[in-house]
Amino acid sequence: MNEIPLAVLWGALFVTLLGSCALTLIGSWLVLWRYRRSVARAMSMSGFGAVEQAPAGAAAASTGAGIVSTSPVTASAREERPSGRAEALFRRAVWAPWLETACLAAAGLAYALVLACAYLLATPAARTPTRFALTLWVDLWPLVIAAALTAPRFLRSAAVAAALYFTPFVLGTITLLVFPDAPADSVDAALLGLRDTVTPTVMVWFWIVFAGAPTGALLLSLNPRLRAVSPLLLAFTMTAIVSLMTVWIVTFASPLKDLTFRLAEATPGGWAGWLLLAASLVLAIAAAAWAGWMVLRWIRKATLAKVISDRTLVVDALWLFFASYYAMQFVVQGQAWLLTGALAFAVYWIVLAAARSRVRSRDPSLAPRGLTFLRVFALGPKSNALFDALAKHWRRVGSMQLITGPDLAQSTAQPHQLLDFVTGRLARHFIGDAHMLEARLDLLDRVADRDGWYRINNFFCRADAWKAVLARLVQEGDVVLMDLRSFSAHNEGCVHELRHLVEFVPLGRCVFIVDATTDIGHLRSVLSEALAGLEATSPNRQATAETVELHAHEPGTRALRNLLHRLSHAA
């Protein structure tokens, strides 16, 4: 078989990258739209049956098998931790995103060095220090996006990282523009000579072609609103399109191409040739679908085995996409240079794993502290933003538990849950009876993944099952965070949660968030009524509504840091 023309390979790679981004963007919107609707519809369905009324102040939820009750968690049942441990927990949570960014920086530098060295080897004319520095600078661009995805606030972090990234470009441009003339035999003259090879205009165009263009395509599919599902679809579409293009290219390569032409010439109207082309197309589509589905099955198994997680899937998809894009540029030097992208990604992965291992080895020994997240469902984007920012810190110190609702369904969905939804098996995740609740609690994941980060345990509940799930979650969790922004008399579900916490959970490990939108008067009234009807076994029988601490929270880095400090001391 003749060697495939390089122009054909380049075109196939271009179609793969562009087509995968477009299909991922469209598919992600459709999947998430359907996913939210399916979750909302399933949540409205009953599962536990009619709820029996429990005595005032008691916590009970009816199930198809009877009453599921919970025992009070007394203050003495909890391990009392010194303030030094709380401060260590706080420091780890605060520094978590920045240490992860440092690990990514080390891995990204190794990744860029591989690509820059490969560029110099493949292009003899570019073997100058300036060209090497320019190539290295461009190849480091994915680190800006990775840092923004890792940091608590995406847009702010992206702006800061981009400013730092472009600083060398600005300084170099100013130097070239204002550098005075110098004797030809001086070092300064040699620097001035760089204008002949690398100019600000060349740098700008180089960046646009090799960094700006793929960034625009990638951010459409990996933006924060879609990245719960887009890495999965990106993996599927890239694999499927690569498989499709491979079969199609092989079909038109000798000797199959010659066979097609001979069949077309030997039959009236060329029907045999057209039949072979149609069969090849069907085969290509089938192979593409099968290959893409195999990748998704591997991702599901790897997720359940804790080899990868929702975090690593997003960041790895970013670096792998850029590696594929850069490999496309290398293909003009020869087919073997396609391996450059795979080599760069492998080096990135190895260095990142080593850096994360070093960070974990230097961390103080701390027991993981879980966090149960309760909120007013009507908050929507506000609650979603808080949860996302908090997760980037807290998931370094412990797992996070919550009852899934339409407001956080897409941002907390795990890869295996989304794949089960696509295959029509999402119903198996919904808790509808006591047996399913116990089975789901047995699967509660409180162990760190290979990257040292913990997972989000989201519980899908039928309309009358959430009270039983609430009772078990706050019993199991180390600290309970309740977002009461926009709380009012209309939030009957939150009233039940408040009464349950007051009766059964020491208020010292509960953090209640409020702001100007919270009806503080009604909140104090609910707390007073709950405290007035406490049983003698309640851990909060000495508390009053006025002594319950309400944590004022507003958007911002300082407010998030204060919240982390409060949670660390409550955990």
GROMACS .gro file of C-alpha atoms in nm, residues 107 110-111 114 319-320 323 339-353:
model
   22
  107ALA     CA    1   0.385   1.923   3.389
  110ALA     CA    2   0.776   1.949   3.046
  111TYR     CA    3   0.502   1.914   2.785
  114VAL     CA    4   0.899   1.817   2.434
  319TRP     CA    5  -0.386   1.901   2.710
  320LEU     CA    6  -0.469   1.609   2.482
  323ALA     CA    7  -0.126   1.786   2.173
  339LEU     CA    8   0.380   1.062   1.762
  340THR     CA    9   0.508   1.395   1.894
  341GLY     CA   10   0.170   1.488   2.042
  342ALA     CA   11   0.135   1.150   2.214
  343LEU     CA   12   0.488   1.178   2.354
  344ALA     CA   13   0.425   1.529   2.487
  345PHE     CA   14   0.102   1.420   2.656
  346ALA     CA   15   0.272   1.113   2.810
  347VAL     CA   16   0.550   1.328   2.953
  348TYR     CA   17   0.294   1.574   3.087
  349TRP     CA   18   0.101   1.295   3.260
  350ILE     CA   19   0.414   1.141   3.418
  351VAL     CA   20   0.546   1.474   3.549
  352LEU     CA   21   0.202   1.572   3.681
  353ALA     CA   22   0.167   1.242   3.869
   0.00000   0.00000   0.00000
